C-alpha cells in the first residue's frame, strides 16, 4: 500500500524548546515511521515577520536543522527541506491569491489574533501589517498542496490555516478541474506545554521556555526558578503537586519515580529544592542522547548540508509534478506544448 503523505512546517526563528518537543516533535518521531513525511523549514514564512532581519532567519535554519536531527528526526525517513528553495511554492502562492478575498483573510482567527498582537506591540496604525503577512495563509496553503499533503500535523492554533487551505483547494478544483488534494489536520495529542512560570503555554516570547540546547548551568537556573505550590513555604509543608511546575515536568519526562515524587510532596516529606535537583538530574538524562547527537552533527556540517540538499531535491521533484498539473489545469502550460 502507498504511504500517505504528511507535510508540516516550522518557522526558523529560534531553537526548539520543550514546548515544541513534547507538543509536536515527539509525535513526528512516531509519524516518521508510518508516512511519507515532508518537513518544511519555513524560512519564507519566518521572513514575513523578520524581513528586516535575514541573518536571524539564516542562522536559525541551521540551528533548527541541528535541533531536528538531534532529537531523532531520521533523514532517511523524512524529507527535511528549506521552503525558499522550492520556487514552486512561491508560484502557487501567486495563483492561489486570486482565490481568496481580503475579507476572508482578515476573518481568519489566526491572522486576526496575530494582527491584534502586532497592533498592541507596534501601535494601532496598521503600519506593521504587511501584504505578505496577511497573505501568509495563502502561502501556507501552497506549502501543503505543493507536496499533495494529505495529513498536516499541527497544534490547535493552526486549524484555521488548514481550513483556509481546504477552501482554496475546493475553489481551485471547482474552477480549474480536480487537481489538488484537500488536506486534513492531525492534532497533536499534547498540543500545549506549560511554561516554567505556570503559564498555559511555553513560548520564546514569554521567556518561560527550557531549550533542548540549554547547558547544565542554564538548566539549573531555570528549574530552580520554576513555580511551585505557593502555599508551600517550608520544606516539610504539605503541598499540591498538581499545581507545581516541577511536578508537571517530572511527569512530562516520565520520571520513573513519579509516584514517590507525588506522595512525598503531598505528605510534606520532600522539599522543593531536593525535588528540583532530582528533576535537573532526570532532565540531564533525558537530554544526554539529544546532546550527543547534536555534537555529532555540529562536527559534521557537510553531512547536515547534504541532508538538506537531498531533502530539498526530493521536495522539489514532488512540487514540480504538482506545478505541472496546476499549469495544465489553469491553461498556462506553455512549455509542455
Ligand atoms: N505556521 C506554522 C507555525 O507557525 C508553520 C508552518 C509553515 C506550517 N508552513 C506550514 C505548518 C505548513 C503546517 C503546514 O507553526
Short mmCIF file of C-alpha atoms and ligand atoms in Angstrom, two decimals:
data_model
loop_
_atom_site.label_atom_id
_atom_site.label_comp_id
_atom_site.label_asym_id
_atom_site.label_seq_id
_atom_site.Cartn_x
_atom_site.Cartn_y
_atom_site.Cartn_z
CA UNK A 1 0.00 0.00 0.00
CA UNK A 2 1.18 3.55 -0.75
CA UNK A 3 2.13 5.53 2.31
CA UNK A 4 0.04 8.62 2.93
CA UNK A 5 1.80 11.95 2.62
CA UNK A 6 2.34 14.14 5.63
CA UNK A 7 3.53 17.71 5.48
CA UNK A 8 4.29 20.02 8.32
CA UNK A 9 6.30 23.18 8.71
CA UNK A 10 8.19 25.04 11.36
CA UNK A 11 9.44 28.62 11.35
CA UNK A 12 13.18 29.03 11.84
CA UNK A 13 13.07 31.82 14.40
CA UNK A 14 14.74 30.13 17.36
CA UNK A 15 15.87 26.85 18.88
CA UNK A 16 13.47 24.08 19.81
CA UNK A 17 12.21 24.14 23.38
CA UNK A 18 10.32 21.60 25.49
CA UNK A 19 7.04 23.05 24.25
CA UNK A 20 7.95 22.18 20.67
CA UNK A 21 9.38 18.84 21.64
CA UNK A 22 6.53 17.47 23.75
CA UNK A 23 3.82 19.45 21.93
CA UNK A 24 4.73 18.47 18.38
CA UNK A 25 8.12 16.91 17.63
CA UNK A 26 7.79 13.78 19.77
CA UNK A 27 4.68 12.98 17.73
CA UNK A 28 6.65 13.49 14.49
CA UNK A 29 9.14 10.90 15.70
CA UNK A 30 6.33 8.34 15.65
CA UNK A 31 4.77 9.57 12.41
CA UNK A 32 8.07 9.34 10.52
CA UNK A 33 7.85 5.56 10.68
CA UNK A 34 4.42 5.39 9.09
CA UNK A 35 4.18 8.12 6.48
CA UNK A 36 5.93 9.77 3.58
CA UNK A 37 6.96 12.78 5.61
CA UNK A 38 7.87 16.25 4.28
CA UNK A 39 9.23 18.56 6.95
CA UNK A 40 9.50 22.15 5.82
CA UNK A 41 11.81 24.69 7.39
CA UNK A 42 9.54 27.63 6.70
CA UNK A 43 12.08 30.39 6.14
CA UNK A 44 9.85 32.34 3.74
CA UNK A 45 7.13 32.38 6.37
CA UNK A 46 9.64 33.38 9.05
CA UNK A 47 10.63 36.31 6.82
CA UNK A 48 7.06 37.68 6.83
CA UNK A 49 7.79 38.78 10.41
CA UNK A 50 11.56 39.12 10.07
CA UNK A 51 12.06 40.58 6.59
CA UNK A 52 14.35 43.19 8.10
CA UNK A 53 16.46 40.60 9.88
CA UNK A 54 17.54 37.99 7.33
CA UNK A 55 20.62 36.91 9.28
CA UNK A 56 18.41 35.79 12.16
CA UNK A 57 16.41 33.56 9.83
CA UNK A 58 19.52 32.23 8.10
CA UNK A 59 21.17 31.34 11.40
CA UNK A 60 18.06 29.62 12.68
CA UNK A 61 17.64 27.46 9.59
CA UNK A 62 20.91 25.83 10.61
CA UNK A 63 20.07 25.76 14.32
CA UNK A 64 16.67 24.23 13.69
CA UNK A 65 18.09 21.59 11.37
CA UNK A 66 20.60 20.61 14.07
CA UNK A 67 17.83 20.51 16.66
CA UNK A 68 15.61 18.34 14.47
CA UNK A 69 18.37 15.87 13.71
CA UNK A 70 19.46 15.75 17.33
CA UNK A 71 16.02 14.74 18.62
CA UNK A 72 15.94 11.83 16.20
CA UNK A 73 14.20 13.05 13.08
CA UNK A 74 15.61 10.50 10.67
CA UNK A 75 16.72 11.98 7.35
CA UNK A 76 16.32 8.54 5.76
CA UNK A 77 12.61 8.71 6.52
CA UNK A 78 11.83 12.44 6.48
CA UNK A 79 12.47 14.89 3.65
CA UNK A 80 13.75 17.93 5.51
CA UNK A 81 13.78 20.89 3.13
CA UNK A 82 14.05 24.66 3.02
CA UNK A 83 10.93 26.46 1.85
CA UNK A 84 12.70 29.25 -0.06
CA UNK A 85 14.48 26.69 -2.24
CA UNK A 86 11.21 25.41 -3.68
CA UNK A 87 10.22 28.20 -6.07
CA UNK A 88 7.04 26.29 -6.97
CA UNK A 89 5.64 27.25 -3.55
CA UNK A 90 6.03 30.93 -4.39
CA UNK A 91 4.49 30.33 -7.81
CA UNK A 92 1.47 28.51 -6.38
CA UNK A 93 1.03 31.30 -3.84
CA UNK A 94 0.54 33.80 -6.66
CA UNK A 95 -2.12 31.69 -8.36
CA UNK A 96 -3.93 30.88 -5.12
CA UNK A 97 -4.01 34.53 -4.13
CA UNK A 98 -6.81 35.09 -6.68
CA UNK A 99 -8.94 32.52 -4.90
CA UNK A 100 -9.02 34.24 -1.51
CA UNK A 101 -10.69 37.51 -0.62
CA UNK A 102 -9.07 40.05 1.67
CA UNK A 103 -12.18 39.89 3.88
CA UNK A 104 -11.73 36.14 4.31
CA UNK A 105 -8.06 36.56 5.28
CA UNK A 106 -8.88 39.24 7.83
CA UNK A 107 -11.55 36.94 9.27
CA UNK A 108 -9.09 34.05 9.71
CA UNK A 109 -8.88 33.67 13.51
CA UNK A 110 -5.12 33.01 13.49
CA UNK A 111 -4.43 36.08 11.34
CA UNK A 112 -6.88 38.12 13.42
CA UNK A 113 -5.13 37.27 16.69
CA UNK A 114 -1.71 37.96 15.20
CA UNK A 115 -2.82 41.33 13.80
CA UNK A 116 -4.16 42.27 17.25
CA UNK A 117 -0.79 41.29 18.78
CA UNK A 118 1.10 43.37 16.23
CA UNK A 119 -1.13 46.38 16.83
CA UNK A 120 -0.65 46.07 20.59
CA UNK A 121 3.10 45.89 20.06
CA UNK A 122 3.63 48.50 17.34
CA UNK A 123 0.69 50.82 17.77
CA UNK A 124 -2.70 50.91 16.17
CA UNK A 125 -1.82 52.37 12.79
CA UNK A 126 -1.57 49.07 10.96
CA UNK A 127 1.90 50.01 9.68
CA UNK A 128 3.29 46.66 10.76
CA UNK A 129 0.62 44.65 8.94
CA UNK A 130 2.13 43.92 5.53
CA UNK A 131 0.55 42.36 2.46
CA UNK A 132 2.92 39.40 2.87
CA UNK A 133 1.86 38.89 6.44
CA UNK A 134 -1.89 39.00 5.78
CA UNK A 135 -1.34 36.60 2.90
CA UNK A 136 0.72 34.02 4.71
CA UNK A 137 -2.18 31.56 4.98
CA UNK A 138 -2.21 31.51 1.16
CA UNK A 139 1.49 30.71 1.12
CA UNK A 140 0.91 28.03 3.74
CA UNK A 141 -1.79 26.51 1.51
CA UNK A 142 0.87 26.37 -1.21
CA UNK A 143 3.28 24.66 1.24
CA UNK A 144 0.79 21.92 1.90
CA UNK A 145 -0.60 21.35 -1.57
CA UNK A 146 2.74 21.54 -3.42
CA UNK A 147 3.54 18.13 -1.90
CA UNK A 148 -0.04 16.87 -2.02
CA UNK A 149 0.00 16.72 1.75
CA UNK A 150 -2.90 14.61 2.97
CA UNK A 151 -2.32 14.98 6.69
CA UNK A 152 -0.92 18.05 8.41
CA UNK A 153 0.26 17.56 12.00
CA UNK A 154 -0.34 20.86 13.80
CA UNK A 155 -1.37 22.45 17.06
CA UNK A 156 -4.86 23.86 17.57
CA UNK A 157 -3.78 27.42 16.74
CA UNK A 158 -3.12 26.28 13.16
CA UNK A 159 -6.56 24.78 12.48
CA UNK A 160 -7.92 27.97 10.83
CA UNK A 161 -4.98 27.86 8.41
CA UNK A 162 -5.75 24.30 7.41
CA UNK A 163 -9.39 25.23 6.92
CA UNK A 164 -8.33 28.14 4.72
CA UNK A 165 -6.16 25.76 2.70
CA UNK A 166 -9.09 23.39 2.23
CA UNK A 167 -11.23 26.26 0.95
CA UNK A 168 -8.56 27.26 -1.55
CA UNK A 169 -8.27 23.67 -2.77
CA UNK A 170 -12.04 23.37 -3.21
CA UNK A 171 -12.21 26.65 -5.09
CA UNK A 172 -9.27 25.70 -7.30
CA UNK A 173 -10.76 22.30 -8.12
CA UNK A 174 -14.21 23.73 -8.83
CA UNK A 175 -12.87 26.34 -11.27
CA UNK A 176 -9.96 24.53 -12.94
CA UNK A 177 -10.97 20.88 -12.51
CA UNK A 178 -9.97 18.29 -9.94
CA UNK A 179 -6.23 18.82 -9.44
CA UNK A 180 -5.39 19.34 -5.76
CA UNK A 181 -5.91 17.30 -2.62
CA UNK A 182 -7.81 18.62 0.40
CA UNK A 183 -5.64 18.07 3.47
CA UNK A 184 -6.79 17.01 6.93
CA UNK A 185 -5.29 18.33 10.15
CA UNK A 186 -3.73 15.84 12.53
CA UNK A 187 -3.91 17.28 16.02
CA UNK A 188 -1.04 16.59 18.33
CA UNK A 189 -2.04 14.55 21.42
CA UNK A 190 -0.47 17.17 23.77
CA UNK A 191 -0.61 20.43 21.86
CA UNK A 192 0.18 22.79 24.74
CA UNK A 193 3.06 22.55 27.18
CA UNK A 194 3.12 24.81 30.24
CA UNK A 195 5.95 27.24 30.90
CA UNK A 196 8.33 27.46 33.86
CA UNK A 197 6.16 30.26 35.29
CA UNK A 198 2.99 28.17 35.18
CA UNK A 199 1.68 29.94 32.07
CA UNK A 200 -0.54 27.63 29.98
CA UNK A 201 1.89 27.98 27.08
CA UNK A 202 5.64 27.67 26.87
CA UNK A 203 6.98 30.16 24.36
CA UNK A 204 10.09 32.03 23.36
CA UNK A 205 8.41 35.43 23.61
CA UNK A 206 7.00 34.52 27.03
CA UNK A 207 10.50 33.95 28.41
CA UNK A 208 9.40 30.78 30.17
CA UNK A 209 10.94 28.10 27.99
CA UNK A 210 13.52 25.38 28.51
CA UNK A 211 15.53 24.81 25.33
CA UNK A 212 16.96 21.50 24.20
CA UNK A 213 20.29 23.30 23.76
CA UNK A 214 20.30 24.73 27.30
CA UNK A 215 23.51 23.76 29.09
CA UNK A 216 23.63 22.40 32.64
CA UNK A 217 24.12 25.80 34.19
CA UNK A 218 21.13 27.33 32.40
CA UNK A 219 19.03 24.27 33.11
CA UNK A 220 19.88 24.56 36.80
CA UNK A 221 18.99 28.25 36.92
CA UNK A 222 15.70 27.75 35.11
CA UNK A 223 14.48 24.75 37.11
CA UNK A 224 15.43 26.43 40.36
CA UNK A 225 13.17 29.34 39.37
CA UNK A 226 10.23 27.15 38.34
CA UNK A 227 6.92 27.93 40.00
CA UNK A 228 5.82 25.50 42.74
CA UNK A 229 2.77 25.39 45.04
CA UNK A 230 2.76 28.94 46.52
CA UNK A 231 1.25 27.63 49.77
CA UNK A 232 4.38 25.62 50.46
CA UNK A 233 6.79 27.82 52.42
CA UNK A 234 8.88 25.40 54.49
CA UNK A 235 10.38 22.23 53.15
CA UNK A 236 8.18 19.97 55.27
CA UNK A 237 4.93 21.76 54.41
CA UNK A 238 2.43 19.54 52.61
CA UNK A 239 1.80 20.67 49.06
CA UNK A 240 -0.31 20.04 45.99
CA UNK A 241 1.81 18.64 43.13
CA UNK A 242 -0.97 19.25 40.62
CA UNK A 243 -0.28 22.99 40.68
CA UNK A 244 3.51 22.63 40.70
CA UNK A 245 5.53 23.10 37.51
CA UNK A 246 8.33 20.92 38.86
CA UNK A 247 5.95 18.00 39.25
CA UNK A 248 4.50 18.79 35.82
CA UNK A 249 7.95 18.38 34.24
CA UNK A 250 8.69 15.24 36.26
CA UNK A 251 5.57 13.85 34.59
CA UNK A 252 6.47 15.17 31.16
CA UNK A 253 9.85 13.49 31.03
CA UNK A 254 8.36 10.37 32.61
CA UNK A 255 10.44 10.16 35.76
CA UNK A 256 10.12 6.52 36.80
CA UNK A 257 9.87 7.66 40.46
CA UNK A 258 6.83 9.79 39.73
CA UNK A 259 4.61 8.07 42.32
CA UNK A 260 7.18 8.68 45.05
CA UNK A 261 7.60 12.31 44.00
CA UNK A 262 3.86 12.81 44.23
CA UNK A 263 3.37 11.00 47.54
CA UNK A 264 6.31 12.66 49.26
CA UNK A 265 5.22 16.09 48.08
CA UNK A 266 1.68 15.59 49.36
CA UNK A 267 2.95 14.22 52.69
CA UNK A 268 5.42 17.09 53.27
CA UNK A 269 8.35 14.69 53.04
CA UNK A 270 10.04 16.35 50.07
CA UNK A 271 11.48 19.83 49.95
CA UNK A 272 11.19 21.80 46.73
CA UNK A 273 14.96 22.23 46.41
CA UNK A 274 15.59 18.48 46.57
CA UNK A 275 12.71 17.88 44.19
CA UNK A 276 14.12 20.42 41.73
CA UNK A 277 17.58 18.87 41.94
CA UNK A 278 16.14 15.47 41.13
CA UNK A 279 14.34 16.99 38.16
CA UNK A 280 17.55 18.59 36.89
CA UNK A 281 19.29 15.24 37.04
CA UNK A 282 16.43 13.49 35.21
CA UNK A 283 16.40 16.20 32.58
CA UNK A 284 20.12 15.75 32.04
CA UNK A 285 19.50 12.05 31.50
CA UNK A 286 16.69 12.86 29.10
CA UNK A 287 18.89 15.34 27.20
CA UNK A 288 22.02 13.17 27.10
CA UNK A 289 21.30 11.33 23.82
CA UNK A 290 19.98 14.55 22.23
CA UNK A 291 23.13 16.44 23.20
CA UNK A 292 25.29 13.61 21.91
CA UNK A 293 23.58 13.62 18.50
CA UNK A 294 23.83 17.40 18.33
CA UNK A 295 27.56 17.31 18.95
CA UNK A 296 27.89 14.73 16.20
CA UNK A 297 26.08 16.88 13.64
CA UNK A 298 27.78 20.09 14.78
CA UNK A 299 31.09 18.47 13.99
CA UNK A 300 29.87 17.05 10.66
CA UNK A 301 28.48 20.13 8.90
CA UNK A 302 28.94 18.59 5.43
CA UNK A 303 26.58 15.82 6.45
CA UNK A 304 23.96 18.34 7.57
CA UNK A 305 24.30 20.27 4.30
CA UNK A 306 23.94 17.03 2.38
CA UNK A 307 20.77 16.08 4.31
CA UNK A 308 19.18 19.44 3.48
CA UNK A 309 20.23 19.21 -0.15
CA UNK A 310 18.78 15.72 -0.54
CA UNK A 311 15.55 16.63 1.24
CA UNK A 312 15.19 19.73 -0.87
CA UNK A 313 15.86 17.77 -4.07
CA UNK A 314 13.10 15.26 -3.36
CA UNK A 315 10.71 18.04 -2.28
CA UNK A 316 11.50 19.94 -5.48
CA UNK A 317 10.66 16.90 -7.65
CA UNK A 318 7.32 16.46 -5.95
CA UNK A 319 6.47 20.17 -6.16
CA UNK A 320 7.37 20.19 -9.86
CA UNK A 321 4.86 17.41 -10.54
CA UNK A 322 2.14 19.38 -8.78
CA UNK A 323 3.10 22.55 -10.64
CA UNK A 324 2.91 20.70 -13.94
CA UNK A 325 -0.69 19.60 -13.21
CA UNK A 326 -1.64 23.05 -11.93
CA UNK A 327 -0.36 24.74 -15.08
CA UNK A 328 -2.30 22.37 -17.32
CA UNK A 329 -5.45 22.93 -15.27
CA UNK A 330 -5.01 26.72 -15.44
CA UNK A 331 -4.15 26.65 -19.15
CA UNK A 332 -0.75 28.22 -18.62
CA UNK A 333 1.20 25.12 -19.64
CA UNK A 334 3.15 26.81 -22.44
CA UNK A 335 6.41 24.92 -22.01
CA UNK A 336 4.82 21.46 -22.19
CA UNK A 337 3.24 22.15 -25.61
N1 LIG B 1 2.54 28.30 10.53
C1 LIG B 1 3.24 27.23 11.16
C2 LIG B 1 3.67 27.67 12.56
O1 LIG B 1 3.85 28.86 12.79
C3 LIG B 1 4.46 26.77 10.41
C4 LIG B 1 4.14 26.26 9.03
C5 LIG B 1 4.59 26.76 7.84
C6 LIG B 1 3.32 25.14 8.70
N2 LIG B 1 4.12 26.04 6.80
C7 LIG B 1 3.35 25.04 7.27
C8 LIG B 1 2.58 24.22 9.46
C9 LIG B 1 2.61 24.06 6.62
C10 LIG B 1 1.87 23.23 8.78
C11 LIG B 1 1.87 23.15 7.37
O2 LIG B 1 3.83 26.84 13.42
#
